[in-house]
Tab-separated table of C-alpha atoms in Angstrom:
chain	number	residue	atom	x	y	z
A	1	UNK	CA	-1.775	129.921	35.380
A	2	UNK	CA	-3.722	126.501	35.777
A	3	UNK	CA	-4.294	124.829	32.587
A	4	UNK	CA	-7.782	124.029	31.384
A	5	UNK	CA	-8.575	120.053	29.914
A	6	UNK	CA	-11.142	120.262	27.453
A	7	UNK	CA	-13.106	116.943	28.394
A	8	UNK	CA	-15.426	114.518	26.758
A	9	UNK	CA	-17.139	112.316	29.499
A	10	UNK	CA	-19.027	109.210	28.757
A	11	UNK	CA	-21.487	108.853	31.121
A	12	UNK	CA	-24.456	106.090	32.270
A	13	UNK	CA	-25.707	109.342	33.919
A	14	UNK	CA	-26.532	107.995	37.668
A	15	UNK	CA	-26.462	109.845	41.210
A	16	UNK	CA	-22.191	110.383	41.412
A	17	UNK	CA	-21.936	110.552	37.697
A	18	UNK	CA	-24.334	114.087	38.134
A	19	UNK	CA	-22.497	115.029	40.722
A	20	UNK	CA	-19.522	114.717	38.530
A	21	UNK	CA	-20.867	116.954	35.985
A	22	UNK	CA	-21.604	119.229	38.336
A	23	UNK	CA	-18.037	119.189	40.315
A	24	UNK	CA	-16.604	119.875	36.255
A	25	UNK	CA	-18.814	122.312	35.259
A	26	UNK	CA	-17.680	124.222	38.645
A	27	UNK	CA	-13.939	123.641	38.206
A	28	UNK	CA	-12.068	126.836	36.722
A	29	UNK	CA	-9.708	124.100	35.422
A	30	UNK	CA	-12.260	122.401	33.443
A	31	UNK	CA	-14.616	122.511	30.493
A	32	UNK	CA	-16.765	120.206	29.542
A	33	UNK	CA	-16.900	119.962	26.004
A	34	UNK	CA	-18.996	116.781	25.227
A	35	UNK	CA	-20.991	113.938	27.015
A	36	UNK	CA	-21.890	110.825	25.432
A	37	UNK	CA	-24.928	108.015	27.359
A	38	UNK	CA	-24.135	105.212	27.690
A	39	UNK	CA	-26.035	102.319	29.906
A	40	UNK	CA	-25.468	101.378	33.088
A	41	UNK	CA	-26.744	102.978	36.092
A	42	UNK	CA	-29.824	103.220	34.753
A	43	UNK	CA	-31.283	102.177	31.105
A	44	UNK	CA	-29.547	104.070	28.242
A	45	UNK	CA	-32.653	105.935	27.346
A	46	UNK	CA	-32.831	107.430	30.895
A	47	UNK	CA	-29.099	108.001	30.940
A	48	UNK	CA	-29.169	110.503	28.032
A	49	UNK	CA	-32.356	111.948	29.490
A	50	UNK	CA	-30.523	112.843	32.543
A	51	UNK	CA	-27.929	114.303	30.413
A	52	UNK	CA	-30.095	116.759	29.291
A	53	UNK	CA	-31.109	117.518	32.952
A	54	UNK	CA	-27.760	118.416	34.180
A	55	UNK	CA	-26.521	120.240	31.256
A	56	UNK	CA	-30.128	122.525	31.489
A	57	UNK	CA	-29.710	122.860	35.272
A	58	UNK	CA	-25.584	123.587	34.561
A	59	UNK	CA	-26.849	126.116	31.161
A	60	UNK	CA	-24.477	123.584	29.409
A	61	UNK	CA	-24.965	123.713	25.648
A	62	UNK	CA	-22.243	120.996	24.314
A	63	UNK	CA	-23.012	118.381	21.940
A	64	UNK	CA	-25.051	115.424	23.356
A	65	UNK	CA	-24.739	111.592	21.573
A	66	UNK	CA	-26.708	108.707	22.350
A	67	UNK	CA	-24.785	105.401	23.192
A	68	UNK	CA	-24.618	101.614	23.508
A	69	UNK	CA	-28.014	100.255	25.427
A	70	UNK	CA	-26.561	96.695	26.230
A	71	UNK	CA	-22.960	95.431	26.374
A	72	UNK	CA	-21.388	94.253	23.020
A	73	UNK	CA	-22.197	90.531	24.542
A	74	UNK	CA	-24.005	89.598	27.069
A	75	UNK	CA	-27.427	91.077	28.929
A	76	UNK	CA	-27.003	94.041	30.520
A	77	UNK	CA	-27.021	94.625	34.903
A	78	UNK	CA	-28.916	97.922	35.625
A	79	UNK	CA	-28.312	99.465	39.066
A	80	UNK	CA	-32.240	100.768	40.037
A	81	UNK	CA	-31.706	99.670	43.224
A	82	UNK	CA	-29.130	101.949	43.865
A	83	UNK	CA	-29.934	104.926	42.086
A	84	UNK	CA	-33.413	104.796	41.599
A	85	UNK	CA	-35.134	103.570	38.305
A	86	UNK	CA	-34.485	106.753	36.595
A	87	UNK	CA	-30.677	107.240	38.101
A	88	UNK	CA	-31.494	110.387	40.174
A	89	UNK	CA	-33.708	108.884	42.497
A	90	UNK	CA	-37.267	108.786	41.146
A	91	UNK	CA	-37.363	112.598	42.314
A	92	UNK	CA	-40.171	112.701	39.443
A	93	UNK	CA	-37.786	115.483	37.132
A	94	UNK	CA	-38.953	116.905	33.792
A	95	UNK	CA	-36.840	115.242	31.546
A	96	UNK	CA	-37.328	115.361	28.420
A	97	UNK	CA	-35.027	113.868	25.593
A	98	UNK	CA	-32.259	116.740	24.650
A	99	UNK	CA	-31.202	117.153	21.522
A	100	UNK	CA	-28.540	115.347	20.236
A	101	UNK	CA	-25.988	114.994	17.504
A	102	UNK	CA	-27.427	112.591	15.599
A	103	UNK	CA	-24.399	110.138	15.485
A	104	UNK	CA	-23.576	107.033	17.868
A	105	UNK	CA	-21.607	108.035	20.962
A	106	UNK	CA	-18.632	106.122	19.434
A	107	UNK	CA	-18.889	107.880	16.266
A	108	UNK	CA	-18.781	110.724	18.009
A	109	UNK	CA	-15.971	109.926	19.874
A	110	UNK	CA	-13.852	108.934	17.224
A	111	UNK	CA	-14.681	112.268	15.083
A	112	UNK	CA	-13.704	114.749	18.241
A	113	UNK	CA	-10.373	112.668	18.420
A	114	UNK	CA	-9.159	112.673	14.598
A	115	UNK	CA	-10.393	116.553	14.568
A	116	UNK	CA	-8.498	117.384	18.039
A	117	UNK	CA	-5.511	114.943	17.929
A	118	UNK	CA	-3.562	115.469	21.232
A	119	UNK	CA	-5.847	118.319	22.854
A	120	UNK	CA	-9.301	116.659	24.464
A	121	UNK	CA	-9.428	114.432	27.536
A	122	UNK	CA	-11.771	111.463	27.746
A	123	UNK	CA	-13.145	110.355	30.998
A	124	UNK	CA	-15.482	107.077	31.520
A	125	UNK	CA	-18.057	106.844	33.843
A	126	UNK	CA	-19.915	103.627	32.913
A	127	UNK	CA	-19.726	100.596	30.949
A	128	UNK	CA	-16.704	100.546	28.393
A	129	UNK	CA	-19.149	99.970	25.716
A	130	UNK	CA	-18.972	102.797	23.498
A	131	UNK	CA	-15.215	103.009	23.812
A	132	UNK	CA	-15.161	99.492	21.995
A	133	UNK	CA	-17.586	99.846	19.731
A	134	UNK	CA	-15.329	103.064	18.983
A	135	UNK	CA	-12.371	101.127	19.079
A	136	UNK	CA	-13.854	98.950	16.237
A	137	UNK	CA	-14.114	102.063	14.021
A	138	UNK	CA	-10.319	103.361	14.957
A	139	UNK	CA	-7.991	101.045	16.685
A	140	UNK	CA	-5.740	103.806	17.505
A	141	UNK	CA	-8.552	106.115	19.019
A	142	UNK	CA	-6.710	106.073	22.944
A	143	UNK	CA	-3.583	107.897	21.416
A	144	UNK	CA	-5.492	110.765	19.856
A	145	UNK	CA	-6.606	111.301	23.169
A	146	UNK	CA	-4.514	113.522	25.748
A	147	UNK	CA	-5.412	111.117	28.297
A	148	UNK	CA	-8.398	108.583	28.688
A	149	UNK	CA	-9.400	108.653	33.002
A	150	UNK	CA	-12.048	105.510	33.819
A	151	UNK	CA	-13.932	104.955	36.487
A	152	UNK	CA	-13.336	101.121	36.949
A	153	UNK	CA	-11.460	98.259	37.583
A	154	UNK	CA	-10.402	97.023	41.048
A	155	UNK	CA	-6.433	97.685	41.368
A	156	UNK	CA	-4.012	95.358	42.148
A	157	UNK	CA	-4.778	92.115	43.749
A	158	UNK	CA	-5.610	92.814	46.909
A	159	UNK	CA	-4.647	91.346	50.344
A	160	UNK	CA	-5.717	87.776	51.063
A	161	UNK	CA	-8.758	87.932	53.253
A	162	UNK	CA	-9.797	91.597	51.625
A	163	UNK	CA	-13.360	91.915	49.770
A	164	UNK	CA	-13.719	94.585	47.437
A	165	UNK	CA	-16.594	96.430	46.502
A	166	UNK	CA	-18.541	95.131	42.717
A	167	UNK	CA	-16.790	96.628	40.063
A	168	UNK	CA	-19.741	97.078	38.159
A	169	UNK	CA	-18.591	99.269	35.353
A	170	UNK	CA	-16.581	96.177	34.142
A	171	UNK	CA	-18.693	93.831	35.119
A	172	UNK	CA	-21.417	95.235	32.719
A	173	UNK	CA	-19.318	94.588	29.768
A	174	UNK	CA	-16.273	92.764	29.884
A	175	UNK	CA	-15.753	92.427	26.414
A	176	UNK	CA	-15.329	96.210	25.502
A	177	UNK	CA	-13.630	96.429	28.913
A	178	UNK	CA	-10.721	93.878	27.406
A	179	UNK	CA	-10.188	95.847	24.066
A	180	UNK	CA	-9.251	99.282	26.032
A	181	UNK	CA	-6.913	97.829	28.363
A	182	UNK	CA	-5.626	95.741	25.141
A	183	UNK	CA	-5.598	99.140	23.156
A	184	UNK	CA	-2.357	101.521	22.528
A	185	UNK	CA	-2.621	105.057	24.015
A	186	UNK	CA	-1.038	107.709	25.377
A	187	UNK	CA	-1.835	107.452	28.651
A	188	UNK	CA	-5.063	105.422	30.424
A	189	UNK	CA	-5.426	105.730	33.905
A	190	UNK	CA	-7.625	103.218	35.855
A	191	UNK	CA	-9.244	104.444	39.203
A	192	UNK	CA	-10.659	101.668	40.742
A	193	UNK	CA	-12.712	100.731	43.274
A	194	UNK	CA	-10.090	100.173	45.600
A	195	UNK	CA	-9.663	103.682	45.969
A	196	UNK	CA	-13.017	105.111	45.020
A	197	UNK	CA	-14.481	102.934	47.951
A	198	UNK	CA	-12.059	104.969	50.642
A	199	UNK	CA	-13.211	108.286	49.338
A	200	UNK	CA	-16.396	109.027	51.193
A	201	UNK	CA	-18.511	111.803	51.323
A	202	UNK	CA	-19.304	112.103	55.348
A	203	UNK	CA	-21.877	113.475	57.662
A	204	UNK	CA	-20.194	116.799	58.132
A	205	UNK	CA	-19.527	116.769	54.115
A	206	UNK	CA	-23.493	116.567	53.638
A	207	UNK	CA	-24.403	118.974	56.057
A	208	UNK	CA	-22.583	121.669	54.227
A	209	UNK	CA	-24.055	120.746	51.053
A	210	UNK	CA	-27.471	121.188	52.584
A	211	UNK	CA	-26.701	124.343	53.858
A	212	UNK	CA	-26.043	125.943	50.511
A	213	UNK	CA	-29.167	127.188	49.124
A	214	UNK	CA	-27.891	127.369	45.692
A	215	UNK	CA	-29.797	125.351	42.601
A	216	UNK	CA	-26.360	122.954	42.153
A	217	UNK	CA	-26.181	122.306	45.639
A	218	UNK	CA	-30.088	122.295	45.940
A	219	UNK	CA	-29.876	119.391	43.039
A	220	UNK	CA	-26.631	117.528	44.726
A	221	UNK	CA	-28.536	117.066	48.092
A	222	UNK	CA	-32.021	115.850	46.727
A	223	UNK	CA	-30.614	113.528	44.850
A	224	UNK	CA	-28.638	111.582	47.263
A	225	UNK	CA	-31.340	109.629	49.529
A	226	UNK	CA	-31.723	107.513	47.163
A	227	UNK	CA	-27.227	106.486	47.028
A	228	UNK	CA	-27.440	106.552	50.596
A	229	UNK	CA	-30.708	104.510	51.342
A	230	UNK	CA	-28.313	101.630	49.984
A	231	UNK	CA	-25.041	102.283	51.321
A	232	UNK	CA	-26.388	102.320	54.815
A	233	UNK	CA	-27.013	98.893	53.990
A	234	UNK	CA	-22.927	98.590	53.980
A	235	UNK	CA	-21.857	101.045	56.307
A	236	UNK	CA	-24.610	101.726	59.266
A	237	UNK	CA	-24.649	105.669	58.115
A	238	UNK	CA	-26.177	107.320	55.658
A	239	UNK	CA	-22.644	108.065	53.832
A	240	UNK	CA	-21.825	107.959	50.283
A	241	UNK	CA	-18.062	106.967	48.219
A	242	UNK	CA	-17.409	109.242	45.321
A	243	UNK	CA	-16.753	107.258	42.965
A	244	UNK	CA	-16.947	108.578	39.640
A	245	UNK	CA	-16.004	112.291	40.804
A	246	UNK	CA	-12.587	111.151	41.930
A	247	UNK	CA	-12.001	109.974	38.588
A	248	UNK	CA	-12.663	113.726	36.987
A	249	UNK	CA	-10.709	115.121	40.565
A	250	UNK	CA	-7.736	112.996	39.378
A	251	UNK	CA	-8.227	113.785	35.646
A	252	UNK	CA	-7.699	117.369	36.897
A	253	UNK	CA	-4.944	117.129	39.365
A	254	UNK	CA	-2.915	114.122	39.625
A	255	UNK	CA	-2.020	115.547	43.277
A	256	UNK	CA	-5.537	113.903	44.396
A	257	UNK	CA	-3.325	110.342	44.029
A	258	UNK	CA	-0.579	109.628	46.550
A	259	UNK	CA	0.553	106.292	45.440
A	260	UNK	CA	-0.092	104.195	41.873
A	261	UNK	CA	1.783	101.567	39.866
A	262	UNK	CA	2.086	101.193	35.929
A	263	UNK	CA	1.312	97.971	34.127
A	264	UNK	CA	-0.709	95.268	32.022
A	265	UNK	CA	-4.599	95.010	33.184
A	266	UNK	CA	-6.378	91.917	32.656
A	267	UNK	CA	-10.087	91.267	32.776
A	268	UNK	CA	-11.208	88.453	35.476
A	269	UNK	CA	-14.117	86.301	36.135
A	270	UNK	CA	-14.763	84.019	38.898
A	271	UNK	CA	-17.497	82.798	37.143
A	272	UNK	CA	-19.600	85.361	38.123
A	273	UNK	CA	-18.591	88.557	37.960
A	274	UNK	CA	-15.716	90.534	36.297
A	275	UNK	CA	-13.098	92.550	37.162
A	276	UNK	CA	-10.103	94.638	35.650
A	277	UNK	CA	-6.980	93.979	37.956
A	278	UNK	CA	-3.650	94.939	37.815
A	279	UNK	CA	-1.887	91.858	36.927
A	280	UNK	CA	0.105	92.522	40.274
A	281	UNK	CA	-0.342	91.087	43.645
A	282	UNK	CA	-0.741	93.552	46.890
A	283	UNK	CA	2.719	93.362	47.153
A	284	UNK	CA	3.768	94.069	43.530
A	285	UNK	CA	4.842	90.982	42.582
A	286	UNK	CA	3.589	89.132	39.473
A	287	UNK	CA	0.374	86.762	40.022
A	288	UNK	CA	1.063	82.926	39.843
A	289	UNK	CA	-0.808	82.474	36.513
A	290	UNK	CA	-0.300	83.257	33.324
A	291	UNK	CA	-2.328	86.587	31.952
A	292	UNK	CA	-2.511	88.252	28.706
A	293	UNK	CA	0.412	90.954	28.660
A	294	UNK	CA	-1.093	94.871	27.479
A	295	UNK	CA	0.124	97.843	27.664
A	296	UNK	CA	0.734	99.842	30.737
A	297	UNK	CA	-2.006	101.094	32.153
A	298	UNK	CA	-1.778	103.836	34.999
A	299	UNK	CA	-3.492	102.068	38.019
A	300	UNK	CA	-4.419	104.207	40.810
A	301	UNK	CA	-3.572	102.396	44.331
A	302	UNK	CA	-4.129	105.317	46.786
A	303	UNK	CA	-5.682	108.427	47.457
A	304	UNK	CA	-5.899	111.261	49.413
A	305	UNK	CA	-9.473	111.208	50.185
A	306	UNK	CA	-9.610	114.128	52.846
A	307	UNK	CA	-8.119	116.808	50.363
A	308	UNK	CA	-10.178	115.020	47.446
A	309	UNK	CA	-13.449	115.346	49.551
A	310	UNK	CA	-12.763	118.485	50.573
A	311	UNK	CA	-12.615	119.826	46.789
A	312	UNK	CA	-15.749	118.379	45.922
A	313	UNK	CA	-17.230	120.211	48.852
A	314	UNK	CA	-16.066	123.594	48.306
A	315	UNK	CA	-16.846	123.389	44.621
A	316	UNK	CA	-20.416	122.356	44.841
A	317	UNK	CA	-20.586	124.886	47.508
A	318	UNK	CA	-19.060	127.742	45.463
């Protein structure tokens, strides 16, 4: 018999991070048992609002917190342009405001940790924010946690002459970013986008979406012009990575990743933007500078993005 993770996700509740809600709540290996907002994708305010969407549309009734609207330094980057001023496209959605806990997302976090030592699962969608402000409250918040599953950081260093897409969950907020690598825990795992980029949701995936008239699948569909309107800008076709739902696919089943490595992660600027790397170059030797040594962290380097996409499909289209 599979074994169900109980999950808290922290979310900055944009196109893939519904569709991510929607691929848990449909998992029979899954429950969803919290979802914090946090900035990002869209502006925090909208993030939470969109919470409130999903859960209705999902008849989710979990406890709902309200997060960090800007990075603990800095100005915060929000992605309109890629998933529409509200985050699901400026589809023009009832949303109103859902009713939430009352506490801060990190407070929130911390409390469902001390209370459930050992049995919840945290996964990251957005900005690290909340974990660090968290972190601030309870240094050793990660290892109350079963596991902690993010979506960002960009792998290992990558082959000379390779360009990566933006890591833009790190890039939003560095600083929080450095205190979870820096943190103890019991196990964080890092899926980048080195291998969220390769996991693309295809022509032929689409099509089947659109041919379920269900209200999930309904939802999934509308909501992706807006994802795809600006990766045809990369690609030439109106194709989509999934980047935050292979996080929650490889929260669930490890299976989903063929190949990773363990070690410290470091947070990187060029000056411009930042990045979480693997203090490893492509060929798993150290990098020729001195970095800041950190726990292991559980760095994802490849997937198996057929059988991943394939998942995704069928569940949405269940």
């Amino acid at each position: 018999m599979t074994e169900t993770r109980r999950i808290v996700v922290d979310t900055d509740t944009g196109i893939d991070d519904a569709h991510t809600l929607l691929y848990l709540a449909g998992r029979r290996d899954a429950e969803i048992v919290a979802v914090t907002s946090v900035f990002g994708n869209c502006v925090e305010e909208d993030a939470v609002r969109n919470i409130g969407y999903v859960n209705g549309l999902l008849g989710l009734d979990v406890p709902v917190a309200r997060g960090a609207a800007e990075p603990l330094a800095g100005v915060a980057r929000i992605a309109g342009y890629v998933h529409g001023k509200d985050g699901l496209g400026d589809l023009g959605y009832d949303r109103p405001l859902p009713e939430v806990t009352g506490e801060s997302a990190a407070e929130l976090l911390v409390r469902l940790a001390a209370e459930q030592p050992g049995e919840l699962d945290l996964l990251a969608l957005g900005p690290l924010t909340n974990l660090g402000e968290a972190l601030r409250i309870d240094p050793d918040l990660l290892t109350r946690y079963r596991s902690v599953v993010l979506m960002g950081g960009s792998g290992p260093y990558a082959p000379p002459g390779t360009v990566l897409m933006v890591d833009a969950n790190i890039a939003n907020d560095p600083v929080a970013a450095a205190a979870v690598f820096a943190a103890p825990r019991a196990e964080l795992v890092m899926v980048g986008v080195n291998v969220t980029g390769t996991t693309i949701l295809h022509e032929r995936a689409i099509a089947a979406l659109r041919a379920t008239d269900t209200p999930k699948a309904r939802f999934a569909v509308a909501i992706l012009d807006s994802y795809m309107d600006f990766y045809q800008n990369e690609w030439g076709r109106r194709i989509i990575p999934l980047h935050d739902p292979l996080a929650a696919g490889i929260l669930l089943d490890r299976g989903f990743a063929t190949a990773w490595a363990d070690g410290p992660v470091n947070i990187m600027s060029d000056g411009f933007m930042s990045r979480a790397r693997l203090m490893r170059t492509h060929d798993g030797l150290p990098p020729s500078f001195p970095y800041e040594p950190a726990p292991d962290t559980r760095v994802i380097t490849a997937v198996d993005a057929p059988r991943f996409v394939a998942d995704f499909v069928e569940v949405l289209t269940r």
